[in-house]
CSV table of N, CA and C in Angstrom, one decimal:
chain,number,residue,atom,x,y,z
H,1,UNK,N,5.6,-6.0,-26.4
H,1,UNK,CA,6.6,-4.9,-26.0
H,1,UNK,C,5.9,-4.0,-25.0
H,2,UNK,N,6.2,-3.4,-24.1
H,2,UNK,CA,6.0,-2.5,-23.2
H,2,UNK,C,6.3,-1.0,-23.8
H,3,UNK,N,5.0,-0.5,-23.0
H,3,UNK,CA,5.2,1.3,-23.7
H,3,UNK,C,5.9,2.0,-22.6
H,4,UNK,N,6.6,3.1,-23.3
H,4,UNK,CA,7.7,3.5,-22.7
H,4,UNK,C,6.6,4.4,-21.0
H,5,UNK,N,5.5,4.5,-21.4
H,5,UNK,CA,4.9,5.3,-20.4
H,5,UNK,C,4.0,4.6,-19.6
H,6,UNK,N,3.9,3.2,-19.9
H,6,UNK,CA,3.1,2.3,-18.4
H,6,UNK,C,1.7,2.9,-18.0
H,7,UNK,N,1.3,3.7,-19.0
H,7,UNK,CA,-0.2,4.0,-18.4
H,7,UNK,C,-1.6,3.3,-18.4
H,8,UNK,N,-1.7,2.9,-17.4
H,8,UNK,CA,-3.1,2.2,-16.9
H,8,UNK,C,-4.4,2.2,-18.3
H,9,UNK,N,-4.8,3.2,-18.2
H,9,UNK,CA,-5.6,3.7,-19.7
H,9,UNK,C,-5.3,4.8,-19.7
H,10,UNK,N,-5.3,4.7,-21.4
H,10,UNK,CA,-4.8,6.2,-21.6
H,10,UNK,C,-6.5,7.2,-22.0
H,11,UNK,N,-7.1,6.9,-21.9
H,11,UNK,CA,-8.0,7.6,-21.7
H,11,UNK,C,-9.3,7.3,-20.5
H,12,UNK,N,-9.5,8.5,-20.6
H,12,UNK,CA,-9.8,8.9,-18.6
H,12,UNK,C,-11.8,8.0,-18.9
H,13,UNK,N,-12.0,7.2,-18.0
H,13,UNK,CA,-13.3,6.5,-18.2
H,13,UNK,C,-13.7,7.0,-16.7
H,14,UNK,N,-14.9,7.1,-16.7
H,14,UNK,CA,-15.8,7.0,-15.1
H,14,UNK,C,-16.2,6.1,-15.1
H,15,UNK,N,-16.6,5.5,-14.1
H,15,UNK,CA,-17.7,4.4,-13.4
H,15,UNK,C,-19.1,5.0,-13.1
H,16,UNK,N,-20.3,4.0,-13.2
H,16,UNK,CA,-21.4,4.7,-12.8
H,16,UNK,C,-21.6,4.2,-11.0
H,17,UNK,N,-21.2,3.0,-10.9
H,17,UNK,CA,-20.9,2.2,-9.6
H,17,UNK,C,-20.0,3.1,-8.8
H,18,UNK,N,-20.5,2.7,-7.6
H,18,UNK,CA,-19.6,3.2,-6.4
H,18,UNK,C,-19.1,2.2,-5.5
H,19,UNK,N,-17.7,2.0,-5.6
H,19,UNK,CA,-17.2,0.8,-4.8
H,19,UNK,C,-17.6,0.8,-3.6
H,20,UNK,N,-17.7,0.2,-2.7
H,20,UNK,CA,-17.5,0.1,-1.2
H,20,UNK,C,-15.8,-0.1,-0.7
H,21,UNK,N,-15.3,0.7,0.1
H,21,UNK,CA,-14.4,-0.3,0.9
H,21,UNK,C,-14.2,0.2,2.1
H,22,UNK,N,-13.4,-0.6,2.8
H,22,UNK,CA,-13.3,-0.5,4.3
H,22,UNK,C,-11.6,0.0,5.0
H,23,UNK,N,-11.3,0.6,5.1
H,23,UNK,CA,-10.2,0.8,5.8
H,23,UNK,C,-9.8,1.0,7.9
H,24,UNK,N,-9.7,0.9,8.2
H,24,UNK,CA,-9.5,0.5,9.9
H,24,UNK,C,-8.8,1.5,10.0
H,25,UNK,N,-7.6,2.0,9.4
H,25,UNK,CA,-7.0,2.7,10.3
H,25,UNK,C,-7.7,4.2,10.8
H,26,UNK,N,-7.6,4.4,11.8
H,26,UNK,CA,-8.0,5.5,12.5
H,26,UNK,C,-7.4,7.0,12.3
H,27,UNK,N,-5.8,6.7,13.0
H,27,UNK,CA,-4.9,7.9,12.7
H,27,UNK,C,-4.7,8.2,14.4
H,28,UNK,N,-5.9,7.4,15.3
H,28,UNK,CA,-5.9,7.8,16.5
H,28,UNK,C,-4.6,7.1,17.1
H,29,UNK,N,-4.6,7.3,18.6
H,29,UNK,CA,-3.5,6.9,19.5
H,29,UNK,C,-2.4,7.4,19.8
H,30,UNK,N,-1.5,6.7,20.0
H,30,UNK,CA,-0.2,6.7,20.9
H,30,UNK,C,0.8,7.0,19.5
H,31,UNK,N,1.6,7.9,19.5
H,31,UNK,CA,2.4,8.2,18.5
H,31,UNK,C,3.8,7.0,18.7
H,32,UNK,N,4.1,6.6,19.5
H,32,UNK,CA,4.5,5.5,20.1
H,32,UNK,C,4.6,4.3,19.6
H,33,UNK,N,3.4,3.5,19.3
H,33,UNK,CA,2.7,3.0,18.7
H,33,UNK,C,3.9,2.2,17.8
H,34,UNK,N,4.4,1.0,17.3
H,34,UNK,CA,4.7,0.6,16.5
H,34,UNK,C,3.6,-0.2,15.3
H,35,UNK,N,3.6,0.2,14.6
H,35,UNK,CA,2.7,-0.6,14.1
H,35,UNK,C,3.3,-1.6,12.5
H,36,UNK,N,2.3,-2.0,12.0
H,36,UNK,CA,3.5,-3.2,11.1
H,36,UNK,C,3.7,-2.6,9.4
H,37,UNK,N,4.5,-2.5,9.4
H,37,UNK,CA,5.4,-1.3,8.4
H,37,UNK,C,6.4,-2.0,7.8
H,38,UNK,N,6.6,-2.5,6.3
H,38,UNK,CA,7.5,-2.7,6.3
H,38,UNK,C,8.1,-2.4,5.0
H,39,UNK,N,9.3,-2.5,4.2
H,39,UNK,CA,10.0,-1.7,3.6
H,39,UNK,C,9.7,-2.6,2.4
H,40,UNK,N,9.0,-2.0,1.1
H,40,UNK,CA,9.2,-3.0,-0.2
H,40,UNK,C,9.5,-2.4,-1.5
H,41,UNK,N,9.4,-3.6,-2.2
H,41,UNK,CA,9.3,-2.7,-3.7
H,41,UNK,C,7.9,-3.1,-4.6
H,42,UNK,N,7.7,-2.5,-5.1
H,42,UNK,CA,6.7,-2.3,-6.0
H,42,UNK,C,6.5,-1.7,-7.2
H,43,UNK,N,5.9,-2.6,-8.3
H,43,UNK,CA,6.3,-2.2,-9.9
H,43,UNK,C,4.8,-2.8,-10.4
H,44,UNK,N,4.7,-2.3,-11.7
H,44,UNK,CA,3.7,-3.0,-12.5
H,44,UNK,C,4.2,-3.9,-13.4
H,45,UNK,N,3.1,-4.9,-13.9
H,45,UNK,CA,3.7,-5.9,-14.8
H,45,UNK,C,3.4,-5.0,-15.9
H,46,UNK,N,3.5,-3.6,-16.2
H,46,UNK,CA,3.5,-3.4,-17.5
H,46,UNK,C,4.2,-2.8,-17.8
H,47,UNK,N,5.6,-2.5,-16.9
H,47,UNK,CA,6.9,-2.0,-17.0
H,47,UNK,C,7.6,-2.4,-16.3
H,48,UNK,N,9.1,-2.0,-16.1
H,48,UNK,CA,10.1,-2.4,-15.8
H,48,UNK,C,10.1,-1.2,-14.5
H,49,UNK,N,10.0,-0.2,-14.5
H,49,UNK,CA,10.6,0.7,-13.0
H,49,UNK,C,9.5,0.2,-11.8
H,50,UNK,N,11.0,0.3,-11.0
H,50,UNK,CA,10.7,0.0,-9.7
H,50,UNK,C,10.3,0.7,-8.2
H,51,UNK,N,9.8,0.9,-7.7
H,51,UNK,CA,9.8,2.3,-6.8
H,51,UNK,C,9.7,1.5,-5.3
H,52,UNK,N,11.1,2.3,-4.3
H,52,UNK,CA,11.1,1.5,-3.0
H,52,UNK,C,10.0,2.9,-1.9
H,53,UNK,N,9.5,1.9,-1.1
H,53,UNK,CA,8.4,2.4,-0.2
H,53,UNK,C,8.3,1.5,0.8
H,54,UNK,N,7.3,2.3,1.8
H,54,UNK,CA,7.0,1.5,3.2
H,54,UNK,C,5.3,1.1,3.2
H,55,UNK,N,5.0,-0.1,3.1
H,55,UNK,CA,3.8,-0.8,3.2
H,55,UNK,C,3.1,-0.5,4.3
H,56,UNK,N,2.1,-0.6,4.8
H,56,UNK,CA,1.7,-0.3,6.4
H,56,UNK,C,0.5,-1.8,5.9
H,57,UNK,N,0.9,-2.6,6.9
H,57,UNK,CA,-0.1,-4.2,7.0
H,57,UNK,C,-1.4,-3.5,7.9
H,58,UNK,N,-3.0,-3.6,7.0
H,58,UNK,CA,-3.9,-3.5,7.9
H,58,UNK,C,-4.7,-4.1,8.1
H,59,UNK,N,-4.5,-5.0,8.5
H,59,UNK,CA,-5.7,-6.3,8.3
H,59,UNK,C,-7.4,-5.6,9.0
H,60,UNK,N,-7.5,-4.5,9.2
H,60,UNK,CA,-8.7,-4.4,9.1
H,60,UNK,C,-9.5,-3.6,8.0
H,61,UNK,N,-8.5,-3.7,7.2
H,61,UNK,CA,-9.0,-3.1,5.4
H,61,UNK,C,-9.0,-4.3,5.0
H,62,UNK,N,-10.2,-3.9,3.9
H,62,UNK,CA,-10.8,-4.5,3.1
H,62,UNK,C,-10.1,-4.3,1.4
H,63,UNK,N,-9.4,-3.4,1.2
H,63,UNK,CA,-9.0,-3.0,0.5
H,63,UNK,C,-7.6,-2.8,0.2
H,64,UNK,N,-7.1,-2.4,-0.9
H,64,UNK,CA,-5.2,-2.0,-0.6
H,64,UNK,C,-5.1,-0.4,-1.3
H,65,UNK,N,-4.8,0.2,-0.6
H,65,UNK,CA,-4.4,1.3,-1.2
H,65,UNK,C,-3.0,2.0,-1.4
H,66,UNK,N,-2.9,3.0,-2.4
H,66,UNK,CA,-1.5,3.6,-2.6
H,66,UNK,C,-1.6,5.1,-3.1
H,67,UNK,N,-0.5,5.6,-2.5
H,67,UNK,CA,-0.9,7.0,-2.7
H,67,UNK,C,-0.9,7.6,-4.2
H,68,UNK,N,-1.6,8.4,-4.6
H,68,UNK,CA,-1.3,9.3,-5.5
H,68,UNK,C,0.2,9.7,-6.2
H,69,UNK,N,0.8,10.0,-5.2
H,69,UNK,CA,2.7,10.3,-5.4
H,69,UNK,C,3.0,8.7,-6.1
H,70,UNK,N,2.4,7.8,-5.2
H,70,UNK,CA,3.7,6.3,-5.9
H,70,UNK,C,3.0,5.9,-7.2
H,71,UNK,N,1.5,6.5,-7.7
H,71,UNK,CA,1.2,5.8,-8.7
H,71,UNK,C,1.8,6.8,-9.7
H,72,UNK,N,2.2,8.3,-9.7
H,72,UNK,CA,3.1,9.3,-10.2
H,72,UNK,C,4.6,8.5,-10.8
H,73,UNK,N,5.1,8.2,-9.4
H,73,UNK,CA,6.1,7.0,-9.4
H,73,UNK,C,6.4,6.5,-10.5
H,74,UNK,N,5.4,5.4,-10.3
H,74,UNK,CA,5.2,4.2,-11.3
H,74,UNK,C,5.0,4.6,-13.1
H,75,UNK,N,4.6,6.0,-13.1
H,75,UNK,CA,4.5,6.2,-14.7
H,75,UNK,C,3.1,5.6,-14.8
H,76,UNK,N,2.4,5.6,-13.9
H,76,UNK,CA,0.5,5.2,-14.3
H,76,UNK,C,-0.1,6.0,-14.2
H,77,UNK,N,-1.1,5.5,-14.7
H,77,UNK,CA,-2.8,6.7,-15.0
H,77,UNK,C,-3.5,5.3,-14.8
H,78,UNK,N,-4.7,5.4,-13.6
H,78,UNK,CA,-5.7,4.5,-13.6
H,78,UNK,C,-6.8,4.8,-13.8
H,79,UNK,N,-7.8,4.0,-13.2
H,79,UNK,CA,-9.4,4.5,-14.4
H,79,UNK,C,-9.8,5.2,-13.0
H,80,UNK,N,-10.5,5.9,-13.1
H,80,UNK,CA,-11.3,7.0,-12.8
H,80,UNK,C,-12.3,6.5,-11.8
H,81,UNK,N,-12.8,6.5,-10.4
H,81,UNK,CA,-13.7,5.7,-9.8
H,81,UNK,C,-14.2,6.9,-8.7
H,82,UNK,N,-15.3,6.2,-7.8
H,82,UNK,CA,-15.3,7.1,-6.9
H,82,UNK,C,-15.7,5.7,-5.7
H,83,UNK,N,-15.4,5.9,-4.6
H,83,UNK,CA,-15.3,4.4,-3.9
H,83,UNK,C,-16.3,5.1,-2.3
H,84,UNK,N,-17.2,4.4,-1.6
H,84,UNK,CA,-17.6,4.7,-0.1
H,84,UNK,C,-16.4,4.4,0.2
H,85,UNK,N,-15.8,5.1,1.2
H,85,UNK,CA,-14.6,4.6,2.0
H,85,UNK,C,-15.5,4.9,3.7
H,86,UNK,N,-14.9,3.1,4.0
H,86,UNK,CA,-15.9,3.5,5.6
H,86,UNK,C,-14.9,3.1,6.6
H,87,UNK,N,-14.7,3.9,7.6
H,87,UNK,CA,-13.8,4.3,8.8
H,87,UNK,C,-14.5,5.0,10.3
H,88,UNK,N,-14.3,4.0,11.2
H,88,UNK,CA,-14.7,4.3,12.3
H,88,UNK,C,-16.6,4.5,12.7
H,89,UNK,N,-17.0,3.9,11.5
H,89,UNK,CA,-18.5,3.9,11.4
H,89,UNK,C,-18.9,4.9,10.8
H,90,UNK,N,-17.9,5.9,9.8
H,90,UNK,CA,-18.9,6.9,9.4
H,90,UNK,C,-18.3,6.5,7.8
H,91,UNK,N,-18.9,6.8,6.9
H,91,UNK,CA,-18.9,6.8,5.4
H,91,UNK,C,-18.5,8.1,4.6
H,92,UNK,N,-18.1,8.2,3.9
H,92,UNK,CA,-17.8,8.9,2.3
H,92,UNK,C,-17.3,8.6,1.4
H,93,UNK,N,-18.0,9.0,0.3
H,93,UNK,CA,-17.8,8.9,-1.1
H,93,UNK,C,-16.0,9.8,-1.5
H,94,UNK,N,-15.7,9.3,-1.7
H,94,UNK,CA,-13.7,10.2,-2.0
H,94,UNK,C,-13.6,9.2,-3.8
H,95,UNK,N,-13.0,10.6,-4.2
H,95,UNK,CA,-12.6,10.3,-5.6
H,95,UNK,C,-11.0,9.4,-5.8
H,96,UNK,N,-11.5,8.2,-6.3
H,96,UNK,CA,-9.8,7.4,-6.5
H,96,UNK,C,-9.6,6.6,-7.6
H,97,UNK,N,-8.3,6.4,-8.1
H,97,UNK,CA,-8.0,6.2,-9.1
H,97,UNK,C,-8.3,4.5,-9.0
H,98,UNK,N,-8.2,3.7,-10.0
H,98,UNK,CA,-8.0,2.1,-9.4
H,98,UNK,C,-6.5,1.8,-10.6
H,99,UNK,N,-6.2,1.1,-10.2
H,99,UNK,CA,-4.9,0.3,-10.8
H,99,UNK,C,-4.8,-1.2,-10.4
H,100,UNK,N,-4.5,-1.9,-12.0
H,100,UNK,CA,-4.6,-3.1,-11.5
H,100,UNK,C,-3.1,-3.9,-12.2
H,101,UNK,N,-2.4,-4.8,-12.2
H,101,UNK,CA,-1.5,-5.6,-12.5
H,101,UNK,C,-0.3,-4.8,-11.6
H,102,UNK,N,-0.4,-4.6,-10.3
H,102,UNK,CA,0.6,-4.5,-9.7
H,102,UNK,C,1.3,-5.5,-8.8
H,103,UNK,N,2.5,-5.6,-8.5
H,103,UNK,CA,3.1,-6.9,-7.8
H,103,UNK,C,3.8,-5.8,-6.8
H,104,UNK,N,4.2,-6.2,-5.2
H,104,UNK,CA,4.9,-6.1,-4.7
H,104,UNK,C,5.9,-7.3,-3.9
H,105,UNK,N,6.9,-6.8,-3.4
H,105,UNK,CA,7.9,-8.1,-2.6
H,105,UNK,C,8.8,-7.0,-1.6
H,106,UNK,N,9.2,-8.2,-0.7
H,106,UNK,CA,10.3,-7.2,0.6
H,106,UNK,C,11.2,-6.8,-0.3
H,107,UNK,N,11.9,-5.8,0.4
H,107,UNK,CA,13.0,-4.9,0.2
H,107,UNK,C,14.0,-5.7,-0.5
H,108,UNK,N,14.5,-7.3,-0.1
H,108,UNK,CA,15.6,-7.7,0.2
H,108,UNK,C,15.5,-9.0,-0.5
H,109,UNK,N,14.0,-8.9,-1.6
H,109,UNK,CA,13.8,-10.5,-2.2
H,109,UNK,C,12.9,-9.7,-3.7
H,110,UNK,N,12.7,-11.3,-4.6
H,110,UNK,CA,12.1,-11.4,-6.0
H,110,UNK,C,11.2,-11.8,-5.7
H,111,UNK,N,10.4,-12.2,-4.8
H,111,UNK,CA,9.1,-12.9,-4.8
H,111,UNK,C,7.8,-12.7,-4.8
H,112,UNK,N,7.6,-11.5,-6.1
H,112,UNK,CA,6.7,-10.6,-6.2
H,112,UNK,C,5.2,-11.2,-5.9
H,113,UNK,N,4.4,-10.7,-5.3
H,113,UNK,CA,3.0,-10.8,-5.1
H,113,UNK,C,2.1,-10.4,-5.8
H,114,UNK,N,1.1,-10.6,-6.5
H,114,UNK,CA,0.3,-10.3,-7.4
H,114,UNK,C,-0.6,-9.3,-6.1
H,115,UNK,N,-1.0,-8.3,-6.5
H,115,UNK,CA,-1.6,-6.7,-5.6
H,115,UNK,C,-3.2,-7.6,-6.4
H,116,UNK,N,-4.3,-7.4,-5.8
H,116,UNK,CA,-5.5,-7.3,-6.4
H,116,UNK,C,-5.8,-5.5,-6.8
H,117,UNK,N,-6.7,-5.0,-7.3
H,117,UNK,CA,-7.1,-3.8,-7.7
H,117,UNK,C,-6.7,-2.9,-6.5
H,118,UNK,N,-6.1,-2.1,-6.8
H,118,UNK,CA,-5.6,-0.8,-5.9
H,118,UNK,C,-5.9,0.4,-6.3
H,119,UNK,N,-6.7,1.1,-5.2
H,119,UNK,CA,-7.2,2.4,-5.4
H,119,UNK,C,-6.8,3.5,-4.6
H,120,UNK,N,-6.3,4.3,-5.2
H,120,UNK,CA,-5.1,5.8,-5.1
H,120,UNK,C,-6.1,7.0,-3.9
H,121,UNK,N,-5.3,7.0,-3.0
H,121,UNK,CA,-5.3,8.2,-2.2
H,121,UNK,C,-4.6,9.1,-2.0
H,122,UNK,N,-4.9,10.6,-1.7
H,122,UNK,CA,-4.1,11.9,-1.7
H,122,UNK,C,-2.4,11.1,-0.6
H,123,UNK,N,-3.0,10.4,0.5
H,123,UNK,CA,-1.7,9.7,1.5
H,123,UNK,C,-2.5,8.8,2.2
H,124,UNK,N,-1.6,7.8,2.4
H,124,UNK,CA,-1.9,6.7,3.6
H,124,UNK,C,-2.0,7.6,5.2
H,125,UNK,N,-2.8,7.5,5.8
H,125,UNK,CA,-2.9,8.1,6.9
H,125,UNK,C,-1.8,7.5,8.0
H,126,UNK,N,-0.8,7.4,8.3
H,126,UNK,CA,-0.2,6.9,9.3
H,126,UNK,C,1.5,7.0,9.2
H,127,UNK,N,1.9,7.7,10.4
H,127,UNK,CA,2.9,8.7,10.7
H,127,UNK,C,4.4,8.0,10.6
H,128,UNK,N,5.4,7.9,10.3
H,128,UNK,CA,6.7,8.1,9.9
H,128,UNK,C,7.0,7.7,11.2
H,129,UNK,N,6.6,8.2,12.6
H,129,UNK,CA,7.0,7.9,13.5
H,129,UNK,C,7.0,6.0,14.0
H,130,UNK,N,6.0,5.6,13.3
H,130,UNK,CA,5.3,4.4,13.8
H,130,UNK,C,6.0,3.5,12.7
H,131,UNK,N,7.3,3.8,12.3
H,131,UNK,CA,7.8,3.0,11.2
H,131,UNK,C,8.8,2.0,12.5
H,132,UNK,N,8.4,1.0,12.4
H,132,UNK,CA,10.1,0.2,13.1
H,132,UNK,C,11.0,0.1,12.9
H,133,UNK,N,11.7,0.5,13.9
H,133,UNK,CA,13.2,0.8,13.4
H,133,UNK,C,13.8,-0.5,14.2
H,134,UNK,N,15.2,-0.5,14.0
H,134,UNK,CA,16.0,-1.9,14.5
H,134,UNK,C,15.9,-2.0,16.0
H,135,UNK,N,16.3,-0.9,16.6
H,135,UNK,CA,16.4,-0.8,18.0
H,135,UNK,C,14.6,-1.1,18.7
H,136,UNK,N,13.6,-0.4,17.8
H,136,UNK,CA,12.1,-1.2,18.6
H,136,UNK,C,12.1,-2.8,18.8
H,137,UNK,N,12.9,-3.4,18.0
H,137,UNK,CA,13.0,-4.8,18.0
H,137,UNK,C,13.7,-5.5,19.6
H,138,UNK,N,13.7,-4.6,20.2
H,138,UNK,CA,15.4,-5.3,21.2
H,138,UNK,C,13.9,-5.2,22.3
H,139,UNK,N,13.0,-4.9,22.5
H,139,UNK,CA,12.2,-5.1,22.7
H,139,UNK,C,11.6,-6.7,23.5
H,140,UNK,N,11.8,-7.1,22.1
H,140,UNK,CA,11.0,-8.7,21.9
H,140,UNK,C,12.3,-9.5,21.7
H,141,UNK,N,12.5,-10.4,22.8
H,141,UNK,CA,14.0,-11.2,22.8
H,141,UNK,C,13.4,-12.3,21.5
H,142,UNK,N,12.7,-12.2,21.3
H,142,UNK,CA,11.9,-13.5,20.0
H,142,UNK,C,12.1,-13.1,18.7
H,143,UNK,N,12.3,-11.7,18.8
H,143,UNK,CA,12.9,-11.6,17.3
H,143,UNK,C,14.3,-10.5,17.2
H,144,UNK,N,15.2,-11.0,18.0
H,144,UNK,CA,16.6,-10.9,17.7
H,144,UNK,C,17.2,-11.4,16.5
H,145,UNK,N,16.5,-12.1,15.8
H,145,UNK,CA,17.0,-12.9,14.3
H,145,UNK,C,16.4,-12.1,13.2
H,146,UNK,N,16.1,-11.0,13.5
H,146,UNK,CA,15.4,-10.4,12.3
H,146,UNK,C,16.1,-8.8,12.2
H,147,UNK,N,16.1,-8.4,11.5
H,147,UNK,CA,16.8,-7.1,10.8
H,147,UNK,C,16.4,-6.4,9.8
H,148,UNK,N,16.0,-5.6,10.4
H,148,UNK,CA,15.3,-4.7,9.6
H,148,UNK,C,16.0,-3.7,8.8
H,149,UNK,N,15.5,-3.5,7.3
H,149,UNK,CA,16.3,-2.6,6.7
H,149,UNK,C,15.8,-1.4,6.5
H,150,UNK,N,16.1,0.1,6.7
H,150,UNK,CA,15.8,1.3,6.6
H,150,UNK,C,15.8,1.9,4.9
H,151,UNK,N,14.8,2.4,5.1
H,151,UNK,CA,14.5,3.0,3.6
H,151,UNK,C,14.1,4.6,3.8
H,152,UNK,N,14.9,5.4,3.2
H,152,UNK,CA,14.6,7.0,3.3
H,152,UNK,C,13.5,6.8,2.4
H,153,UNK,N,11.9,6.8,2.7
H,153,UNK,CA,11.1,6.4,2.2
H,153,UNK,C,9.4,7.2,2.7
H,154,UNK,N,8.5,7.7,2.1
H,154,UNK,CA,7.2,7.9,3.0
H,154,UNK,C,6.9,6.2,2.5
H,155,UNK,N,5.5,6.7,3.1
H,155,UNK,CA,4.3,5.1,3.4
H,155,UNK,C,3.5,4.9,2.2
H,156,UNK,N,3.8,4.5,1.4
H,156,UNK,CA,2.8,4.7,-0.1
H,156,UNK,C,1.9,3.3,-0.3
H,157,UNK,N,2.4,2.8,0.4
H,157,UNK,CA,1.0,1.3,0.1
H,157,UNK,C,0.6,1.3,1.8
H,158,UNK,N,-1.4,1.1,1.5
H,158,UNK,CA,-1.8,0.1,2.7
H,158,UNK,C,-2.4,-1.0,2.1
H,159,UNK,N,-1.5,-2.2,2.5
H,159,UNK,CA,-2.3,-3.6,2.3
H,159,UNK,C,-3.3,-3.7,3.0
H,160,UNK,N,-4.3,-4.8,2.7
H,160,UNK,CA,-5.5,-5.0,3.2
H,160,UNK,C,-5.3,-6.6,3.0
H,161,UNK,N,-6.4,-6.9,3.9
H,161,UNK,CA,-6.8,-8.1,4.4
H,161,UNK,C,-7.3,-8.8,2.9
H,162,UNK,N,-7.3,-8.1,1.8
H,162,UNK,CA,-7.6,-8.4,0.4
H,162,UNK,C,-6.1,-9.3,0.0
H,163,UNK,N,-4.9,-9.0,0.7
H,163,UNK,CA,-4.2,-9.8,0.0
H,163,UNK,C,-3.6,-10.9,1.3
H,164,UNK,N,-3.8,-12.1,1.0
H,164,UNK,CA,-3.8,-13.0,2.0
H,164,UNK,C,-1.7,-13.2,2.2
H,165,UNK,N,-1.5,-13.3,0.7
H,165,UNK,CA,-0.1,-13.7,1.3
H,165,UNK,C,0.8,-12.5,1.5
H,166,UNK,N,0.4,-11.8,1.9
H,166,UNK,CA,0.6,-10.2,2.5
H,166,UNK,C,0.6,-10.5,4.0
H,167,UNK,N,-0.3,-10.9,4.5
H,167,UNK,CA,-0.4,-11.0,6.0
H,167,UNK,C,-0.2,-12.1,6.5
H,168,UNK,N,0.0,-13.2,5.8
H,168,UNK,CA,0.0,-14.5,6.4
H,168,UNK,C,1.4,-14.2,7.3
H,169,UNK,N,1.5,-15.2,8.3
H,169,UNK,CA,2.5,-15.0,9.2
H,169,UNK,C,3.6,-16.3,8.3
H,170,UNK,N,4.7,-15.8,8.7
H,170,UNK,CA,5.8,-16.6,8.1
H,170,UNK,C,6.6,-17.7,9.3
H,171,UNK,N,7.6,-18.0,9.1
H,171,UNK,CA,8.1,-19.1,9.8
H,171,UNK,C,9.3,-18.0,10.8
């Protein structure tokens, strides 16, 4: 049976280890910028609530991360870590939670994905503006067959190159 409060552990553990992970995105550039963003849902297998959000795909992470607010969301508490996070060649140590048995899937399907270990940040660095909307598509005559659905939503998951059928290209 499932507890009514989905919490990760209910008591707070530290690590003496310091993860490593790698995240790529910058925050630099062109506000312009479309970048690959896309609209899902996301739940744990140890409850039933569901929370819709915008993914940001970064295949130059190593890691997958989610914000602080969506693991609030979700009704979790994760274990306690502290992880190197390294970006643009410089390093630090930042305090984050980890969470593990989460699945995500598109907006518009069941075909949840098993998340490997995901560790919690204050926000995903990357702007609302860089979300694709329908009309950036008219763009590229090659994907007129695609349709994008809008979600009044911030950015609460970045995938990483950690989850393969996350980025695989589709048909």
């Amino acid at each position: 049976s499932k507890s009514s409060s989905c919490d990760e552990n209910k008591s707070r553990m530290s690590t003496d280890s310091v993860d490593h992970e790698t995240c790529g995105y910058t925050g630099a550039g062109n506000s312009e910028c479309i970048l690959a963003k896309v609209p899902v849902k996301i739940k744990s297998k140890k409850c039933d609530k569901v929370v819709k959000t915008y993914a940001f795909i970064d295949p130059g992470s190593s890691a997958t991360f989610c914000t602080e607010a969506l693991m609030r969301d979700l009704n979790l508490k994760g274990r306690k870590t502290e992880i190197l996070l390294h970006t643009m060649g410089q390093e630090k140590p930042v305090h984050s939670n980890i969470l593990s048995d989460l699945e995500i899937c598109g907006l518009e399907c069941e075909d949840y994905i098993d998340l490997p270990r995901v560790f919690t940040q204050k926000e995903i660095p990357v702007k609302q503006e860089n979300i694709p909307q329908q009309k950036d598509l008219e763009k590229w005559p090659y994907l007129d067959q695609v349709k994008l659905p809008h979600l009044k939503a911030e950015i609460g998951v970045l995938i990483g190159a950690n989850v393969h059928k996350a980025i695989e290209p589709w048909q």
